[in-house]
Each structure stands twice: as C-alpha cells, then as structure tokens.
PDB file of C-alpha atoms in Angstrom:
ATOM      1  CA  ALA A   1       3.701  -2.556 -46.578  1.00  0.00           C
ATOM      2  CA  HIS A   2       4.245   0.380 -44.238  1.00  0.00           C
ATOM      3  CA  GLU A   3       1.857   0.717 -41.307  1.00  0.00           C
ATOM      4  CA  GLU A   4      -0.356   3.335 -42.959  1.00  0.00           C
ATOM      5  CA  GLU A   5      -0.407   1.651 -46.374  1.00  0.00           C
ATOM      6  CA  ASN A   6      -3.448  -0.350 -47.431  1.00  0.00           C
ATOM      7  CA  LEU A   7      -3.731  -2.760 -50.363  1.00  0.00           C
ATOM      8  CA  ARG A   8      -6.860  -4.776 -51.184  1.00  0.00           C
ATOM      9  CA  PHE A   9      -7.571  -7.074 -54.105  1.00  0.00           C
ATOM     10  CA  GLN A  10     -10.619  -9.147 -54.936  1.00  0.00           C
ATOM     11  CA  GLY A  11     -12.035 -10.810 -58.014  1.00  0.00           C
ATOM     12  CA  ASN A  12     -13.654 -13.699 -59.811  1.00  0.00           C
ATOM     13  CA  TYR A  13     -12.370 -15.594 -62.829  1.00  0.00           C
ATOM     14  CA  SER A  14     -14.297 -18.130 -64.881  1.00  0.00           C
ATOM     15  CA  ASP A  15     -12.522 -18.063 -68.236  1.00  0.00           C
ATOM     16  CA  PRO A  16     -10.766 -15.517 -70.523  1.00  0.00           C
ATOM     17  CA  LYS A  17     -14.156 -14.035 -71.491  1.00  0.00           C
ATOM     18  CA  ASN A  18     -15.665 -13.926 -68.003  1.00  0.00           C
ATOM     19  CA  PHE A  19     -13.855 -12.257 -65.103  1.00  0.00           C
ATOM     20  CA  ASP A  20     -14.183  -9.405 -62.628  1.00  0.00           C
ATOM     21  CA  PHE A  21     -11.253  -7.921 -60.706  1.00  0.00           C
ATOM     22  CA  ASN A  22     -11.022  -4.951 -58.365  1.00  0.00           C
ATOM     23  CA  ALA A  23      -7.970  -3.477 -56.634  1.00  0.00           C
ATOM     24  CA  ASN A  24      -7.611  -0.660 -54.112  1.00  0.00           C
ATOM     25  CA  ILE A  25      -4.405   0.969 -52.894  1.00  0.00           C
ATOM     26  CA  ALA A  26      -4.123   3.680 -50.238  1.00  0.00           C
ATOM     27  CA  ARG A  27      -1.157   5.753 -49.054  1.00  0.00           C
ATOM     28  CA  VAL A  28       1.486   3.637 -50.750  1.00  0.00           C
ATOM     29  CA  ASP A  29       4.924   5.234 -50.588  1.00  0.00           C
ATOM     30  CA  LEU A  30       6.000   6.155 -54.144  1.00  0.00           C
ATOM     31  CA  SER A  31       9.655   5.624 -53.313  1.00  0.00           C
ATOM     32  CA  SER A  32       8.896   1.910 -52.782  1.00  0.00           C
ATOM     33  CA  LEU A  33       7.356   1.649 -56.273  1.00  0.00           C
ATOM     34  CA  TYR A  34       9.567   3.911 -58.363  1.00  0.00           C
ATOM     35  CA  LYS A  35      12.773   2.344 -59.653  1.00  0.00           C
ATOM     36  CA  TYR A  36      15.867   4.299 -58.730  1.00  0.00           C
ATOM     37  CA  SER A  37      16.928   6.860 -61.332  1.00  0.00           C
ATOM     38  CA  GLU A  38      20.045   8.990 -61.319  1.00  0.00           C
ATOM     39  CA  PHE A  39      17.964  11.884 -62.663  1.00  0.00           C
ATOM     40  CA  PHE A  40      14.768  11.766 -60.608  1.00  0.00           C
ATOM     41  CA  LYS A  41      14.255  11.194 -56.896  1.00  0.00           C
ATOM     42  CA  VAL A  42      10.507  10.764 -56.434  1.00  0.00           C
ATOM     43  CA  GLN A  43       8.605  11.003 -53.163  1.00  0.00           C
ATOM     44  CA  GLY A  44       4.906  11.058 -52.352  1.00  0.00           C
ATOM     45  CA  LYS A  45       1.887   8.853 -51.655  1.00  0.00           C
ATOM     46  CA  LEU A  46      -0.277   6.857 -54.074  1.00  0.00           C
ATOM     47  CA  ASP A  47      -4.005   6.173 -53.848  1.00  0.00           C
ATOM     48  CA  ALA A  48      -5.497   4.012 -56.592  1.00  0.00           C
ATOM     49  CA  GLU A  49      -8.571   2.036 -57.574  1.00  0.00           C
ATOM     50  CA  ALA A  50      -8.838  -0.211 -60.618  1.00  0.00           C
ATOM     51  CA  THR A  51     -11.592  -2.401 -62.070  1.00  0.00           C
ATOM     52  CA  LEU A  52     -11.334  -4.909 -64.887  1.00  0.00           C
ATOM     53  CA  LEU A  53     -14.591  -6.500 -66.041  1.00  0.00           C
ATOM     54  CA  ARG A  54     -15.378  -8.826 -68.901  1.00  0.00           C
ATOM     55  CA  SER A  55     -18.601 -10.707 -69.515  1.00  0.00           C
ATOM     56  CA  GLU A  56     -21.090 -11.360 -72.287  1.00  0.00           C
ATOM     57  CA  ASN A  57     -22.617  -7.908 -71.785  1.00  0.00           C
ATOM     58  CA  GLN A  58     -19.711  -5.824 -70.465  1.00  0.00           C
ATOM     59  CA  GLN A  59     -16.166  -5.271 -71.690  1.00  0.00           C
ATOM     60  CA  GLY A  60     -14.869  -2.456 -69.529  1.00  0.00           C
ATOM     61  CA  MET A  61     -11.889  -1.328 -67.562  1.00  0.00           C
ATOM     62  CA  SER A  62     -11.394   1.746 -65.401  1.00  0.00           C
ATOM     63  CA  ALA A  63      -8.747   3.039 -63.057  1.00  0.00           C
ATOM     64  CA  ALA A  64      -8.051   6.157 -61.021  1.00  0.00           C
ATOM     65  CA  PHE A  65      -4.697   7.117 -59.516  1.00  0.00           C
ATOM     66  CA  GLU A  66      -3.850  10.058 -57.296  1.00  0.00           C
ATOM     67  CA  LEU A  67      -0.249  10.899 -56.460  1.00  0.00           C
ATOM     68  CA  LYS A  68      -0.337  13.068 -53.352  1.00  0.00           C
ATOM     69  CA  GLU A  69       2.347  15.306 -51.902  1.00  0.00           C
ATOM     70  CA  LEU A  70       4.407  14.670 -55.030  1.00  0.00           C
ATOM     71  CA  ASN A  71       8.021  15.729 -54.699  1.00  0.00           C
ATOM     72  CA  ILE A  72      10.638  15.280 -57.428  1.00  0.00           C
ATOM     73  CA  ASN A  73      14.262  16.168 -56.743  1.00  0.00           C
ATOM     74  CA  ARG A  74      13.185  18.066 -53.609  1.00  0.00           C
ATOM     75  CA  GLU A  75      10.792  20.230 -55.615  1.00  0.00           C
ATOM     76  CA  PRO A  76       7.189  20.120 -54.290  1.00  0.00           C
ATOM     77  CA  LEU A  77       4.792  19.453 -57.175  1.00  0.00           C
ATOM     78  CA  GLY A  78       1.398  19.095 -55.522  1.00  0.00           C
ATOM     79  CA  ASN A  79      -0.951  16.295 -56.599  1.00  0.00           C
ATOM     80  CA  LEU A  80      -1.288  14.392 -59.858  1.00  0.00           C
ATOM     81  CA  ILE A  81      -4.602  12.718 -60.773  1.00  0.00           C
ATOM     82  CA  ILE A  82      -4.764  10.090 -63.540  1.00  0.00           C
ATOM     83  CA  GLN A  83      -8.027   8.567 -64.788  1.00  0.00           C
ATOM     84  CA  LEU A  84      -8.221   5.668 -67.243  1.00  0.00           C
ATOM     85  CA  GLY A  85     -11.137   4.059 -69.025  1.00  0.00           C
ATOM     86  CA  GLY A  86     -11.571   1.674 -71.896  1.00  0.00           C
ATOM     87  CA  ASN A  87     -13.346  -1.086 -73.756  1.00  0.00           C
ATOM     88  CA  LEU A  88     -11.641  -4.468 -74.017  1.00  0.00           C
ATOM     89  CA  GLU A  89     -13.786  -5.538 -76.970  1.00  0.00           C
ATOM     90  CA  THR A  90     -13.046  -2.533 -79.205  1.00  0.00           C
ATOM     91  CA  ASP A  91      -9.536  -2.173 -77.762  1.00  0.00           C
ATOM     92  CA  THR A  92     -10.014   1.582 -77.248  1.00  0.00           C
ATOM     93  CA  TYR A  93      -8.902   3.498 -74.167  1.00  0.00           C
ATOM     94  CA  GLN A  94      -8.945   7.012 -72.725  1.00  0.00           C
ATOM     95  CA  MET A  95      -6.639   8.735 -70.268  1.00  0.00           C
ATOM     96  CA  ALA A  96      -7.020  12.084 -68.503  1.00  0.00           C
ATOM     97  CA  VAL A  97      -4.307  13.643 -66.345  1.00  0.00           C
ATOM     98  CA  VAL A  98      -4.699  16.700 -64.109  1.00  0.00           C
ATOM     99  CA  HIS A  99      -1.834  18.233 -62.154  1.00  0.00           C
ATOM    100  CA  ARG A 100      -2.711  20.504 -59.213  1.00  0.00           C
ATOM    101  CA  ILE A 101      -0.562  22.759 -57.067  1.00  0.00           C
ATOM    102  CA  GLY A 102      -2.883  24.438 -54.557  1.00  0.00           C
ATOM    103  CA  ASP A 103      -5.703  25.995 -56.581  1.00  0.00           C
ATOM    104  CA  LYS A 104      -3.633  26.076 -59.795  1.00  0.00           C
ATOM    105  CA  ILE A 105      -3.687  23.496 -62.610  1.00  0.00           C
ATOM    106  CA  PRO A 106      -0.272  23.659 -64.329  1.00  0.00           C
ATOM    107  CA  LEU A 107      -0.906  20.587 -66.513  1.00  0.00           C
ATOM    108  CA  ARG A 108      -3.809  18.867 -68.261  1.00  0.00           C
ATOM    109  CA  LEU A 109      -3.578  15.906 -70.612  1.00  0.00           C
ATOM    110  CA  GLU A 110      -6.426  14.297 -72.574  1.00  0.00           C
ATOM    111  CA  SER A 111      -5.623  11.268 -74.718  1.00  0.00           C
ATOM    112  CA  ASN A 112      -7.164   8.408 -76.684  1.00  0.00           C
ATOM    113  CA  TRP A 113      -5.442   5.096 -77.381  1.00  0.00           C
ATOM    114  CA  LEU A 114      -6.288   2.474 -79.986  1.00  0.00           C
ATOM    115  CA  GLY A 115      -4.830  -0.981 -79.368  1.00  0.00           C
ATOM    116  CA  ARG A 116      -2.685  -2.442 -76.603  1.00  0.00           C
ATOM    117  CA  THR A 117       0.144  -3.637 -78.854  1.00  0.00           C
ATOM    118  CA  ASP A 118       1.825  -0.772 -80.725  1.00  0.00           C
ATOM    119  CA  PRO A 119      -1.071   1.583 -79.923  1.00  0.00           C
ATOM    120  CA  ALA A 120      -2.017   4.648 -81.935  1.00  0.00           C
ATOM    121  CA  VAL A 121      -2.258   7.745 -79.752  1.00  0.00           C
ATOM    122  CA  GLU A 122      -3.998  11.103 -79.975  1.00  0.00           C
ATOM    123  CA  ALA A 123      -3.326  13.525 -77.124  1.00  0.00           C
ATOM    124  CA  THR A 124      -3.711  17.172 -76.173  1.00  0.00           C
ATOM    125  CA  LEU A 125      -1.375  18.625 -73.545  1.00  0.00           C
ATOM    126  CA  THR A 126      -2.066  22.014 -71.941  1.00  0.00           C
ATOM    127  CA  LEU A 127       0.455  23.739 -69.671  1.00  0.00           C
ATOM    128  CA  GLU A 128      -0.075  26.832 -67.529  1.00  0.00           C
ATOM    129  CA  GLN A 129       3.026  27.970 -65.631  1.00  0.00           C
ATOM    130  CA  PHE A 130       4.229  24.388 -65.300  1.00  0.00           C
ATOM    131  CA  PRO A 131       7.430  24.424 -63.187  1.00  0.00           C
ATOM    132  CA  ILE A 132      10.552  22.861 -64.708  1.00  0.00           C
ATOM    133  CA  ASP A 133      12.984  23.247 -61.796  1.00  0.00           C
ATOM    134  CA  PHE A 134      12.902  19.488 -61.116  1.00  0.00           C
ATOM    135  CA  ILE A 135      14.546  18.655 -64.483  1.00  0.00           C
ATOM    136  CA  SER A 136      17.948  20.095 -63.487  1.00  0.00           C
ATOM    137  CA  PRO A 137      19.566  16.641 -63.034  1.00  0.00           C
ATOM    138  CA  LEU A 138      18.989  15.959 -66.753  1.00  0.00           C
ATOM    139  CA  GLY A 139      21.766  18.477 -67.401  1.00  0.00           C
ATOM    140  CA  LYS A 140      24.270  15.917 -66.084  1.00  0.00           C
ATOM    141  CA  ASN A 141      26.367  18.651 -64.434  1.00  0.00           C
ATOM    142  CA  LYS A 142      26.804  20.382 -67.812  1.00  0.00           C
ATOM    143  CA  LEU A 143      23.683  22.465 -67.226  1.00  0.00           C
ATOM    144  CA  THR A 144      22.634  23.062 -63.614  1.00  0.00           C
ATOM    145  CA  ASP A 145      20.284  25.241 -61.564  1.00  0.00           C
ATOM    146  CA  ILE A 146      17.628  25.121 -64.271  1.00  0.00           C
ATOM    147  CA  THR A 147      14.540  27.096 -63.292  1.00  0.00           C
ATOM    148  CA  GLY A 148      11.473  28.470 -65.029  1.00  0.00           C
ATOM    149  CA  ASN A 149       7.970  27.555 -66.105  1.00  0.00           C
ATOM    150  CA  LEU A 150       6.180  26.608 -69.323  1.00  0.00           C
ATOM    151  CA  SER A 151       2.795  27.618 -70.714  1.00  0.00           C
ATOM    152  CA  GLY A 152       1.119  26.614 -73.966  1.00  0.00           C
ATOM    153  CA  GLY A 153      -0.451  23.687 -75.773  1.00  0.00           C
ATOM    154  CA  ILE A 154       0.740  20.666 -77.744  1.00  0.00           C
ATOM    155  CA  ASN A 155      -1.094  18.122 -79.921  1.00  0.00           C
ATOM    156  CA  ILE A 156       0.574  14.701 -80.086  1.00  0.00           C
ATOM    157  CA  TRP A 157      -0.365  11.819 -82.387  1.00  0.00           C
ATOM    158  CA  GLY A 158       0.931   8.641 -84.000  1.00  0.00           C
ATOM    159  CA  ARG A 159       2.356   5.295 -82.981  1.00  0.00           C
ATOM    160  CA  LEU A 160       4.439   5.258 -79.826  1.00  0.00           C
ATOM    161  CA  ASP A 161       7.628   4.618 -81.784  1.00  0.00           C
ATOM    162  CA  GLU A 162       7.012   7.494 -84.231  1.00  0.00           C
ATOM    163  CA  LEU A 163       5.118  10.227 -82.405  1.00  0.00           C
ATOM    164  CA  GLU A 164       4.598  13.626 -83.986  1.00  0.00           C
ATOM    165  CA  HIS A 165       3.694  16.897 -82.300  1.00  0.00           C
ATOM    166  CA  LEU A 166       2.444  20.370 -83.146  1.00  0.00           C
ATOM    167  CA  GLY A 167       2.137  23.239 -80.717  1.00  0.00           C
ATOM    168  CA  GLN A 168       3.672  26.264 -79.086  1.00  0.00           C
ATOM    169  CA  LEU A 169       5.168  26.909 -75.655  1.00  0.00           C
ATOM    170  CA  GLN A 170       6.258  30.051 -73.811  1.00  0.00           C
ATOM    171  CA  ILE A 171       9.066  30.021 -71.250  1.00  0.00           C
ATOM    172  CA  ASN A 172       9.050  32.433 -68.315  1.00  0.00           C
ATOM    173  CA  ASP A 173      11.436  33.112 -65.413  1.00  0.00           C
ATOM    174  CA  ALA A 174      13.999  30.822 -67.054  1.00  0.00           C
ATOM    175  CA  ARG A 175      17.580  30.601 -65.810  1.00  0.00           C
ATOM    176  CA  LEU A 176      20.450  28.117 -65.979  1.00  0.00           C
ATOM    177  CA  HIS A 177      24.099  27.756 -64.994  1.00  0.00           C
ATOM    178  CA  LEU A 178      27.015  26.387 -67.061  1.00  0.00           C
ATOM    179  CA  PRO A 179      29.492  24.922 -64.534  1.00  0.00           C
ATOM    180  CA  TYR A 180      32.310  24.439 -67.076  1.00  0.00           C
ATOM    181  CA  THR A 181      32.436  28.151 -67.883  1.00  0.00           C
ATOM    182  CA  ASN A 182      30.974  29.298 -64.527  1.00  0.00           C
ATOM    183  CA  VAL A 183      28.372  31.500 -66.210  1.00  0.00           C
ATOM    184  CA  ASP A 184      24.697  32.080 -65.407  1.00  0.00           C
ATOM    185  CA  TYR A 185      22.152  33.081 -68.011  1.00  0.00           C
ATOM    186  CA  SER A 186      18.589  34.323 -67.700  1.00  0.00           C
ATOM    187  CA  PHE A 187      16.099  34.305 -70.587  1.00  0.00           C
ATOM    188  CA  ALA A 188      13.626  37.038 -71.486  1.00  0.00           C
ATOM    189  CA  ASN A 189      10.042  36.197 -70.565  1.00  0.00           C
ATOM    190  CA  ASP A 190       7.650  34.847 -73.185  1.00  0.00           C
ATOM    191  CA  ALA A 191      10.463  33.130 -75.053  1.00  0.00           C
ATOM    192  CA  ARG A 192       8.701  31.004 -77.671  1.00  0.00           C
ATOM    193  CA  ILE A 193       9.254  27.412 -78.701  1.00  0.00           C
ATOM    194  CA  ASP A 194       7.366  26.065 -81.730  1.00  0.00           C
ATOM    195  CA  LEU A 195       6.919  22.291 -81.862  1.00  0.00           C
ATOM    196  CA  VAL A 196       6.690  20.967 -85.421  1.00  0.00           C
ATOM    197  CA  ASP A 197       7.098  17.323 -86.477  1.00  0.00           C
ATOM    198  CA  GLN A 198      10.029  16.166 -84.345  1.00  0.00           C
ATOM    199  CA  ARG A 199      11.643  19.579 -83.953  1.00  0.00           C
ATOM    200  CA  LEU A 200      11.538  22.166 -81.174  1.00  0.00           C
ATOM    201  CA  LEU A 201      12.230  25.553 -82.736  1.00  0.00           C
ATOM    202  CA  LEU A 202      13.496  28.233 -80.349  1.00  0.00           C
ATOM    203  CA  GLN A 203      12.564  31.637 -81.715  1.00  0.00           C
ATOM    204  CA  SER A 204      14.979  34.519 -81.211  1.00  0.00           C
ATOM    205  CA  VAL A 205      15.154  35.270 -77.471  1.00  0.00           C
ATOM    206  CA  LYS A 206      17.270  37.629 -75.399  1.00  0.00           C
ATOM    207  CA  VAL A 207      19.706  36.068 -72.926  1.00  0.00           C
ATOM    208  CA  THR A 208      21.413  38.031 -70.169  1.00  0.00           C
ATOM    209  CA  ASN A 209      24.370  37.509 -67.880  1.00  0.00           C
ATOM    210  CA  GLU A 210      23.504  39.702 -64.921  1.00  0.00           C
ATOM    211  CA  LEU A 211      27.011  39.628 -63.419  1.00  0.00           C
ATOM    212  CA  SER A 212      28.504  41.442 -66.414  1.00  0.00           C
ATOM    213  CA  GLN A 213      25.261  43.044 -67.625  1.00  0.00           C
ATOM    214  CA  THR A 214      25.912  41.648 -71.109  1.00  0.00           C
ATOM    215  CA  THR A 215      23.289  40.306 -73.499  1.00  0.00           C
ATOM    216  CA  GLY A 216      22.811  38.356 -76.705  1.00  0.00           C
ATOM    217  CA  LEU A 217      20.163  36.812 -78.915  1.00  0.00           C
ATOM    218  CA  ILE A 218      19.843  33.059 -79.234  1.00  0.00           C
ATOM    219  CA  LYS A 219      17.777  30.991 -81.660  1.00  0.00           C
ATOM    220  CA  GLY A 220      17.929  27.492 -83.070  1.00  0.00           C
ATOM    221  CA  ALA A 221      16.419  24.050 -83.032  1.00  0.00           C
ATOM    222  CA  PHE A 222      16.310  20.928 -80.901  1.00  0.00           C
ATOM    223  CA  THR A 223      15.666  17.863 -83.075  1.00  0.00           C
ATOM    224  CA  HIS A 224      14.872  14.421 -81.719  1.00  0.00           C
ATOM    225  CA  GLU A 225      14.165  10.893 -82.878  1.00  0.00           C
ATOM    226  CA  ASN A 226      11.005   9.955 -80.976  1.00  0.00           C
ATOM    227  CA  PHE A 227      12.246  11.770 -77.863  1.00  0.00           C
ATOM    228  CA  HIS A 228      15.334   9.551 -77.590  1.00  0.00           C
ATOM    229  CA  LYS A 229      18.242  10.859 -79.679  1.00  0.00           C
ATOM    230  CA  TRP A 230      18.525  14.628 -79.439  1.00  0.00           C
ATOM    231  CA  PHE A 231      20.425  17.034 -81.704  1.00  0.00           C
ATOM    232  CA  LEU A 232      21.141  20.697 -81.017  1.00  0.00           C
ATOM    233  CA  ASP A 233      21.685  23.529 -83.505  1.00  0.00           C
ATOM    234  CA  LEU A 234      21.925  26.986 -81.883  1.00  0.00           C
ATOM    235  CA  GLU A 235      22.960  30.389 -83.180  1.00  0.00           C
ATOM    236  CA  ILE A 236      24.032  33.237 -80.893  1.00  0.00           C
ATOM    237  CA  SER A 237      24.394  36.843 -82.040  1.00  0.00           C
ATOM    238  CA  THR A 238      25.841  39.451 -79.695  1.00  0.00           C
ATOM    239  CA  ASP A 239      28.020  42.536 -79.465  1.00  0.00           C
ATOM    240  CA  ARG A 240      29.094  41.570 -75.959  1.00  0.00           C
ATOM    241  CA  LEU A 241      28.097  38.526 -73.890  1.00  0.00           C
ATOM    242  CA  LEU A 242      30.072  36.904 -71.090  1.00  0.00           C
ATOM    243  CA  ILE A 243      31.039  33.378 -72.169  1.00  0.00           C
ATOM    244  CA  ILE A 244      33.688  32.355 -69.599  1.00  0.00           C
ATOM    245  CA  ASN A 245      33.993  33.493 -65.983  1.00  0.00           C
ATOM    246  CA  ARG A 246      37.179  31.829 -64.772  1.00  0.00           C
ATOM    247  CA  GLU A 247      40.501  33.193 -63.622  1.00  0.00           C
ATOM    248  CA  ASN A 248      43.525  32.208 -65.703  1.00  0.00           C
ATOM    249  CA  GLU A 249      45.206  29.152 -64.244  1.00  0.00           C
TER     250      GLU A 249
END
C-alpha cells in the first residue's frame, strides 16, 4: 500500500452460521484497484468500512464506501457515496448511492435486491444536471468531444440479465463532434429521451451546426439487449444542414 493508505481487517469465525468480520480501508488509490479500461481512466481515493455478521440472533451485513476526488477521463466528478445493507437469512439487500459535486447532488440511486444468485432488482435513479463529458471515449473516435448534462428519473426492475426501465430524461448543453465528416453539432436544450422497455426514444430535437448556421430536426430510437447490444434508428429532416466539412482531395 502507498504511505497514506490504511487497510485493517479483523474477525472471528466459528462455523458457517457463526462469524463476525469487519474491514476498514482509508485513502486507497482507485487507480490501483480499477482494472485498466480503454474507455475510462479512473482516479481518486477510496474510504470504506464493511461488516459481515452471522449468529443465532443476527444475520446482517453493512458496508459504506466513499470515492473522494473522483476523476474519470480527466473530468472532475466530486465524491460518490455508496451504502449497502442486508439480511443474510432472508437474502434481501439495499443499496443507496449519492453523487456530490460541491453542494450539488447530480445523482441519486435507491435500490433493493432479492437473492445473491441471479438477483431480482428494483431501483430508482434520479439525475439533476449529471455531467456526461467523461463518456467521450465510448465514441471510439467516431463521436468525440461529447459534452452536456442529464436530468430526469428512471425506474429499473427485473433480473440482471433482463432488466427493464421506464422514465424520462432531458439533455442540456449537449454537443458532439464527428471526426470522419469534421462536423460539430449542438442540441437544443431540454431535448427529451423517453425510456420504455429496452428502448430509448429520442423525441424530435433541433440540432445546429454553428459554423454554417444550418439546422435540422432529429428523432429516433436507441434499442438495446440488456445494455449490451445496441441498435440505432434515426431520422433527420432538414432544409439545410451541414453534413460534411472537408475540402475535396
């Protein structure tokens, strides 16, 4: 561990129905825990405390994690607090997540889990100007310089391998760049996305290329298979919108 990091573990074990474990972690460097990803470079510090207790009278587990000075892809994202609780006997668990940037709370998540193997999940996600700039690497150099923020609410439920969702999001201050055509687009504020089943429905929204002062309307759907395979169906209507900004070779 680094000089400022602190890890402590203690516990007692008698048999599978009688044990008591406690772990404490302080100022652990996230980059030493997070597996390298081509899309996300994560930096920050982790504080955590976890307790696992089982006896004739108690069947509990609890844990609290705080990710401090969180930075993803060089974008500062404040602190992320995760609290877990549960009952080993009934196999039911709860998780609460709060994301803070200064005095703002861009993200809240409340969820309940039933079972450890193939759990059933019920969750409510609330976003308030949640920044999305850090997702730019997901564009794989086909979409770059993604900026903006999301607000709204989503309900999520089902088994992990067949989750469903229902909700609505608004996008503000959204921009992106298409390197292949060398074109930038900005999106009108309050652009709406409806989340139904496993579809993200983009309602008609105005897009602008500021260089040429041309505009269009875009709408369509993003469909996914449990957030893995994604399919895109977009429709653009315009009298004049810059599509390619390259000199003839």
